[in-house]
Amino acid sequence: MYAIEANDLEKTYPKKITLYNFSIRIPAGEIYGLLGPNGAGKSTFIRILAGLERQDSGELKILGEVPGKKIRKTIGVAPQENSFHNLLTCFENLIYYAELYGMKRNESEKRADELLDMLGLGEKKNVQAAWLSGGMKRRLNLACALMHKPKIIILDEPTTGLDPISRIRMWNVVRSIKEKEKATILLTTHYMEEAETLCDQISFVNRGHIVRTGTPEKLKSIIGKEFLRVKSTPGNYQKIIQNIEKIEGVKHVTVANEELLIEAKNAASKIGAITRMLNENNENIIDLRVSQATLEDAFIKLTGAGLKGAKNETTK
Ligand SMILES: Nc1ncnc2c1ncn2[C@@H]1O[C@H](COP(=O)(O)OP(=O)(O)OP(=O)(O)O)[C@@H](O)[C@H]1O
Ligand SMILES: [Mg+2]
């Protein structure tokens, strides 16, 4: 039995197909990532899971059941926008959430203290939420979702907007929740490092659709281990891509984030030929690197689009 199972979900807003053929199987006990750019449909799927919206068609099962009120109590959602009240203290916010879930007062007070300690907010217990730093606010948002001891925890972009140190702290919190709460965690992100460091499995989501699923290693192996990254001005790559692909040993060429990604066997040995070709086409090289494949490179190869930027809106 899967913690979450969706088959062929479809969701359309006026003139916009937001999810289509959206199928996913999330095993219990895993940290599972949905990695995709702005507008890919990640939050839409989460709103459907949380019962805030309904799919137009397709089947959804949570812990093997079609979700009703009882099953939805086993989920805790930390939404993309912080959902606590700024005027309440950290502790009061947690008690407020506990009451929404019908928890008894002595039980909820104990749980609130436990979570504040676990999430590094113990000293801020009686501080109004409005006065917390950005990283603390994200952790409080998460604590609210954990109050009722959910078996499935959903984190919608837990670290967007956080500085690198707060981000790493959040990653440690997520890992410790997996261990201590023995829960399944579904998180969305558009940071490949986040998906790679935290997730047992990842689904690439683009334009309302799951493009590919696998472990981080498996997804990265979609492209060869090595390739060249080249940046030049003026960057008129389209007219030379075909010629670069003809160079012996070059497997695949894509353009993303204003760079040429050239997948090749023994990538370093192709530098001479590629440099010559760019020079002949009046391109001035400003950066050239041999590098290891990343999750974003795999995403680009599969979708032709990067993970950043809001241009990737869903249309069909
Ligand atoms: N209530 C709505 N009415 C109309 N369109 C909507 C609505 N909610 C979402 N959309 C559209 O559906 C698409 C997917 O949005 P969604 O918020 O699920 O993306 P996302 O992957 O979470 O993106 P982000 O990384 O920016 O949070 C977008 O094009 C968005 O504009
Ligand atoms: Mg979103």
Coordinates of C-alpha atoms and ligand atoms in Angstrom, one line a residue:
M1 CA 0.0 0.0 0.0
Y2 CA 1.2 3.5 -0.9
A3 CA 1.0 6.5 1.4
I4 CA -0.3 8.5 -1.6
E5 CA -1.4 7.1 -4.9
A6 CA -2.9 9.2 -7.8
N7 CA -4.0 8.0 -11.2
D8 CA -4.6 10.2 -14.1
L9 CA -5.5 13.3 -12.1
E10 CA -6.8 16.2 -14.2
K11 CA -7.5 19.7 -13.1
T12 CA -8.5 22.5 -15.3
Y13 CA -9.0 26.2 -14.4
P14 CA -10.7 28.5 -16.9
K15 CA -8.7 28.2 -20.1
K16 CA -5.9 26.5 -18.3
I17 CA -5.1 22.8 -17.9
T18 CA -3.1 22.7 -14.7
L19 CA -2.8 18.9 -14.1
Y20 CA -3.2 16.2 -16.7
N21 CA -2.3 12.5 -16.7
F22 CA -0.9 13.2 -13.3
S23 CA 0.0 9.8 -11.8
I24 CA 2.2 9.2 -8.8
R25 CA 2.9 6.5 -6.2
I26 CA 4.5 7.6 -2.9
P27 CA 5.7 4.8 -0.7
A28 CA 5.2 5.1 3.1
G29 CA 8.2 6.2 5.1
E30 CA 10.0 8.0 2.3
I31 CA 10.9 11.6 1.7
Y32 CA 9.5 12.2 -1.8
G33 CA 10.1 15.3 -3.8
L34 CA 8.2 17.1 -6.5
L35 CA 10.7 19.1 -8.4
G36 CA 9.6 21.6 -11.0
P37 CA 9.5 25.3 -12.0
N38 CA 7.0 28.0 -11.2
G39 CA 3.5 27.1 -12.4
A40 CA 4.3 23.4 -12.9
G41 CA 1.2 22.4 -10.8
K42 CA 2.9 21.3 -7.6
S43 CA 0.7 23.4 -5.3
T44 CA -2.4 22.4 -7.2
F45 CA -1.7 18.8 -6.5
I46 CA -1.1 19.6 -2.8
R47 CA -4.4 21.5 -2.6
I48 CA -6.2 18.5 -4.0
L49 CA -4.4 16.2 -1.5
A50 CA -5.4 18.6 1.4
G51 CA -9.0 18.6 0.2
L52 CA -9.0 22.3 -0.6
E53 CA -9.8 21.6 -4.2
R54 CA -11.2 18.6 -6.1
Q55 CA -9.7 17.1 -9.3
D56 CA -12.0 17.1 -12.3
S57 CA -11.2 13.5 -13.0
G58 CA -8.8 10.8 -12.0
E59 CA -8.4 8.8 -8.8
L60 CA -6.7 9.7 -5.5
K61 CA -6.0 7.4 -2.6
I62 CA -4.4 8.3 0.7
L63 CA -3.2 5.3 2.8
G64 CA -5.2 3.1 0.4
E65 CA -8.5 4.9 0.8
V66 CA -10.4 7.5 -1.2
P67 CA -9.9 10.5 1.0
G68 CA -12.7 11.6 3.4
K69 CA -12.6 13.6 6.6
K70 CA -11.0 10.8 8.6
I71 CA -8.2 10.1 6.2
R72 CA -7.5 13.8 5.8
K73 CA -6.7 14.0 9.5
T74 CA -3.7 11.8 8.9
I75 CA -2.2 14.6 6.7
G76 CA -0.4 17.7 7.9
V77 CA 0.2 20.4 5.3
A78 CA 2.7 23.2 5.7
P79 CA 1.5 25.5 2.8
Q80 CA 3.6 27.6 0.5
E81 CA 2.3 30.8 2.2
N82 CA 2.8 30.8 6.0
S83 CA -0.6 29.9 7.6
F84 CA -0.1 31.0 11.2
H85 CA -1.4 34.2 12.8
N86 CA 1.1 37.0 13.2
L87 CA -0.5 38.4 16.4
L88 CA -0.4 35.1 18.3
T89 CA 2.7 33.8 19.9
C90 CA 4.4 30.6 18.7
F91 CA 2.8 28.6 21.5
E92 CA -0.7 30.1 21.0
N93 CA -0.5 29.4 17.2
L94 CA 0.2 25.7 17.9
I95 CA -2.6 25.5 20.5
Y96 CA -5.0 27.1 18.0
Y97 CA -4.1 24.4 15.4
A98 CA -4.5 21.7 18.0
E99 CA -8.0 22.9 18.8
L100 CA -8.9 22.8 15.1
Y101 CA -8.0 19.1 15.2
G102 CA -9.9 18.5 18.4
M103 CA -6.8 17.7 20.6
K104 CA -7.2 17.7 24.3
R105 CA -5.5 20.7 26.1
N106 CA -3.0 18.9 28.2
E107 CA -2.0 16.7 25.2
S108 CA -1.6 19.8 22.9
E109 CA 0.5 21.8 25.4
K110 CA 2.9 18.9 25.7
R111 CA 3.1 18.4 21.9
A112 CA 3.6 22.2 21.4
D113 CA 6.6 22.3 23.7
E114 CA 8.0 19.1 22.1
L115 CA 7.7 20.6 18.6
L116 CA 9.1 24.0 19.6
D117 CA 12.2 22.3 21.0
M118 CA 12.5 20.0 18.0
L119 CA 12.3 22.8 15.5
G120 CA 14.6 25.1 17.4
L121 CA 11.9 27.6 18.5
G122 CA 12.0 26.8 22.2
E123 CA 13.3 30.3 23.1
K124 CA 10.6 31.9 21.0
K125 CA 7.7 30.1 22.6
N126 CA 6.1 33.3 23.9
V127 CA 7.1 35.6 21.1
Q128 CA 4.5 36.9 18.6
A129 CA 4.9 35.2 15.3
A130 CA 5.3 38.6 13.5
W131 CA 8.7 39.1 15.2
L132 CA 10.3 35.9 14.0
S133 CA 13.0 35.8 11.3
G134 CA 12.1 34.3 7.9
G135 CA 13.6 30.9 8.7
M136 CA 11.9 30.7 12.1
K137 CA 8.5 31.6 10.4
R138 CA 9.0 28.7 8.0
R139 CA 9.7 26.4 11.0
L140 CA 6.6 27.6 12.8
N141 CA 4.5 27.1 9.7
L142 CA 5.8 23.5 9.7
A143 CA 5.2 23.0 13.5
C144 CA 1.5 24.0 12.9
A145 CA 1.2 21.2 10.4
L146 CA 2.8 18.7 12.8
M147 CA 0.6 19.3 15.9
H148 CA -1.8 16.5 15.3
K149 CA 0.9 13.9 14.6
P150 CA 0.1 13.4 11.0
K151 CA 1.4 10.2 9.2
I152 CA 1.8 12.1 6.0
I153 CA 3.5 15.5 6.1
I154 CA 3.4 17.8 3.1
L155 CA 5.8 20.7 2.8
D156 CA 5.1 23.1 -0.1
E157 CA 8.4 24.8 -0.8
P158 CA 9.7 24.7 2.8
T159 CA 12.8 26.8 2.0
T160 CA 11.9 29.3 -0.8
G161 CA 13.2 32.7 0.1
L162 CA 15.5 31.5 2.9
D163 CA 19.2 32.2 3.1
P164 CA 21.6 29.3 2.7
I165 CA 22.1 28.8 6.4
S166 CA 18.4 28.8 7.2
R167 CA 17.9 26.4 4.3
I168 CA 20.4 23.9 5.7
R169 CA 18.8 24.2 9.1
M170 CA 15.4 23.4 7.6
W171 CA 16.9 20.3 5.8
N172 CA 18.1 19.0 9.1
V173 CA 14.7 19.6 10.6
V174 CA 13.0 17.6 7.8
R175 CA 15.4 14.7 8.3
S176 CA 14.8 14.6 12.0
I177 CA 11.0 14.7 11.5
K178 CA 11.3 11.7 9.2
E179 CA 13.2 9.9 11.9
K180 CA 11.3 10.9 15.0
E181 CA 7.7 11.0 13.6
K182 CA 8.2 7.9 11.4
A183 CA 6.1 9.8 8.7
T184 CA 6.0 10.0 5.0
I185 CA 7.1 13.4 3.8
L186 CA 6.1 14.9 0.4
L187 CA 7.9 18.1 -0.4
T188 CA 7.8 20.4 -3.4
T189 CA 10.8 22.5 -4.4
H190 CA 12.5 24.2 -7.4
Y191 CA 15.9 23.8 -5.8
M192 CA 17.7 20.8 -7.2
E193 CA 20.1 20.7 -4.3
E194 CA 17.2 20.4 -1.9
A195 CA 15.6 17.6 -3.8
E196 CA 19.0 15.8 -4.1
T197 CA 20.0 16.1 -0.5
L198 CA 16.7 15.2 1.1
C199 CA 14.7 12.9 -1.1
D200 CA 14.7 9.2 -1.5
Q201 CA 12.7 9.6 -4.7
I202 CA 11.9 12.6 -6.9
S203 CA 9.3 13.2 -9.6
F204 CA 10.1 15.9 -12.2
V205 CA 7.0 18.0 -12.7
N206 CA 6.6 20.2 -15.7
R207 CA 3.5 21.9 -17.2
G208 CA 1.0 19.9 -15.1
H209 CA 2.6 16.5 -15.8
I210 CA 5.0 14.1 -14.2
V211 CA 7.9 13.8 -16.6
R212 CA 10.1 11.2 -14.9
T213 CA 10.5 9.6 -11.4
G214 CA 13.5 8.0 -9.8
T215 CA 16.1 8.3 -7.1
P216 CA 18.4 11.3 -7.5
E217 CA 21.2 9.1 -8.9
K218 CA 18.9 7.4 -11.4
L219 CA 17.6 10.7 -12.6
K220 CA 21.1 12.1 -13.0
S221 CA 22.1 9.1 -15.0
I222 CA 19.6 10.1 -17.7
I223 CA 22.5 12.1 -19.1
G224 CA 26.0 11.0 -19.3
K225 CA 28.3 11.5 -16.4
E226 CA 30.3 14.3 -18.0
F227 CA 29.5 17.2 -20.3
L228 CA 30.6 20.7 -21.3
R229 CA 28.9 23.9 -20.3
V230 CA 29.7 26.8 -22.6
K231 CA 28.6 30.4 -22.5
S232 CA 29.4 32.8 -25.3
T233 CA 28.3 36.1 -26.7
P234 CA 26.1 36.9 -28.6
G235 CA 24.8 33.4 -27.9
N236 CA 23.1 32.6 -31.2
Y237 CA 23.2 28.9 -30.5
Q238 CA 20.3 27.6 -32.5
K239 CA 22.2 27.9 -35.8
I240 CA 25.2 25.9 -34.6
I241 CA 23.6 23.2 -32.4
Q242 CA 23.3 20.8 -35.4
N243 CA 27.0 21.3 -36.3
I244 CA 28.1 20.6 -32.7
E245 CA 26.0 17.5 -32.7
K246 CA 28.0 16.2 -35.7
I247 CA 31.3 16.3 -33.7
E248 CA 32.4 12.8 -33.0
G249 CA 31.5 11.7 -29.5
V250 CA 29.0 14.4 -28.9
K251 CA 25.7 12.8 -27.8
H252 CA 23.3 15.6 -27.2
V253 CA 23.2 19.4 -27.2
T254 CA 20.7 21.6 -25.4
V255 CA 20.4 25.3 -24.6
A256 CA 19.1 26.4 -21.2
N257 CA 19.8 29.3 -18.9
E258 CA 21.6 30.9 -21.8
E259 CA 24.2 28.2 -21.9
L260 CA 25.1 25.4 -24.2
L261 CA 25.0 22.0 -22.5
I262 CA 27.0 19.5 -24.5
E263 CA 26.8 15.9 -23.5
A264 CA 29.8 14.0 -24.7
K265 CA 32.0 11.1 -24.1
N266 CA 35.4 12.3 -22.7
A267 CA 34.0 15.8 -22.7
A268 CA 37.4 17.5 -22.1
S269 CA 38.7 16.1 -25.4
K270 CA 36.0 17.9 -27.3
I271 CA 37.0 21.4 -26.1
G272 CA 39.2 22.1 -29.1
A273 CA 36.6 21.2 -31.7
I274 CA 33.8 23.1 -30.0
T275 CA 36.0 26.2 -29.4
R276 CA 36.9 26.3 -33.1
M277 CA 33.3 25.9 -34.1
L278 CA 32.1 28.7 -31.9
N279 CA 35.0 31.0 -33.2
E280 CA 34.0 30.3 -36.8
N281 CA 30.5 31.4 -35.9
N282 CA 31.7 34.7 -34.3
E283 CA 30.8 33.6 -30.8
N284 CA 33.1 34.9 -28.1
I285 CA 33.4 32.3 -25.3
I286 CA 33.0 33.8 -21.8
D287 CA 32.8 30.6 -19.8
L288 CA 33.6 26.9 -20.5
R289 CA 33.6 24.1 -18.0
V290 CA 33.6 20.4 -17.9
S291 CA 31.2 19.4 -15.2
Q292 CA 29.3 16.5 -13.6
A293 CA 25.6 16.1 -14.4
T294 CA 23.1 17.7 -12.0
L295 CA 19.4 17.1 -11.5
E296 CA 18.7 20.3 -13.3
D297 CA 20.7 19.1 -16.3
A298 CA 18.5 16.0 -16.4
F299 CA 15.4 18.1 -16.1
I300 CA 16.5 20.3 -19.0
K301 CA 17.2 17.3 -21.1
L302 CA 13.8 15.9 -20.5
T303 CA 11.8 19.1 -20.8
G304 CA 13.9 21.6 -22.7
A305 CA 13.3 24.0 -19.8
G306 CA 15.2 25.0 -16.7
L307 CA 13.9 25.0 -13.1
K308 CA 14.1 28.7 -12.6
G309 CA 12.0 31.5 -14.0
A310 CA 8.3 32.0 -14.1
K311 CA 7.9 31.7 -17.9
N312 CA 7.1 28.0 -17.6
E313 CA 3.4 28.6 -17.2
T314 CA 1.1 25.7 -18.0
T315 CA -0.7 26.0 -21.3
K316 CA -2.1 23.2 -23.5
Ligands
LIG1 N1 -7.3 29.2 -8.7 C1 -6.7 29.2 -9.9 N2 -7.3 29.8 -11.0 C2 -6.7 29.8 -12.2 N3 -5.4 29.3 -12.4 C3 -4.8 28.8 -11.4 C4 -5.4 28.7 -10.0 N4 -4.5 28.1 -9.2 C5 -3.4 27.8 -10.0 N5 -3.6 28.2 -11.2 C6 -2.6 28.0 -12.3 O1 -2.2 26.7 -12.4 C7 -0.8 26.6 -12.7 C8 -0.1 25.8 -11.7 O2 -0.1 26.5 -10.5 P1 0.6 25.9 -9.1 O3 0.4 27.0 -8.1 O4 0.0 24.6 -8.9 O5 2.1 25.8 -9.6 P2 3.4 25.5 -8.7 O6 4.1 24.4 -9.4 O7 3.0 25.3 -7.3 O8 4.3 26.8 -8.9 P3 5.2 27.6 -7.8 O9 6.5 27.0 -7.9 O10 5.2 29.0 -8.4 O11 4.5 27.6 -6.5 C9 -0.3 28.0 -12.8 O12 -0.3 28.4 -14.2 C10 -1.3 28.8 -12.1 O13 -1.4 30.1 -12.6
MG2 MG 3.5 26.3 -5.6

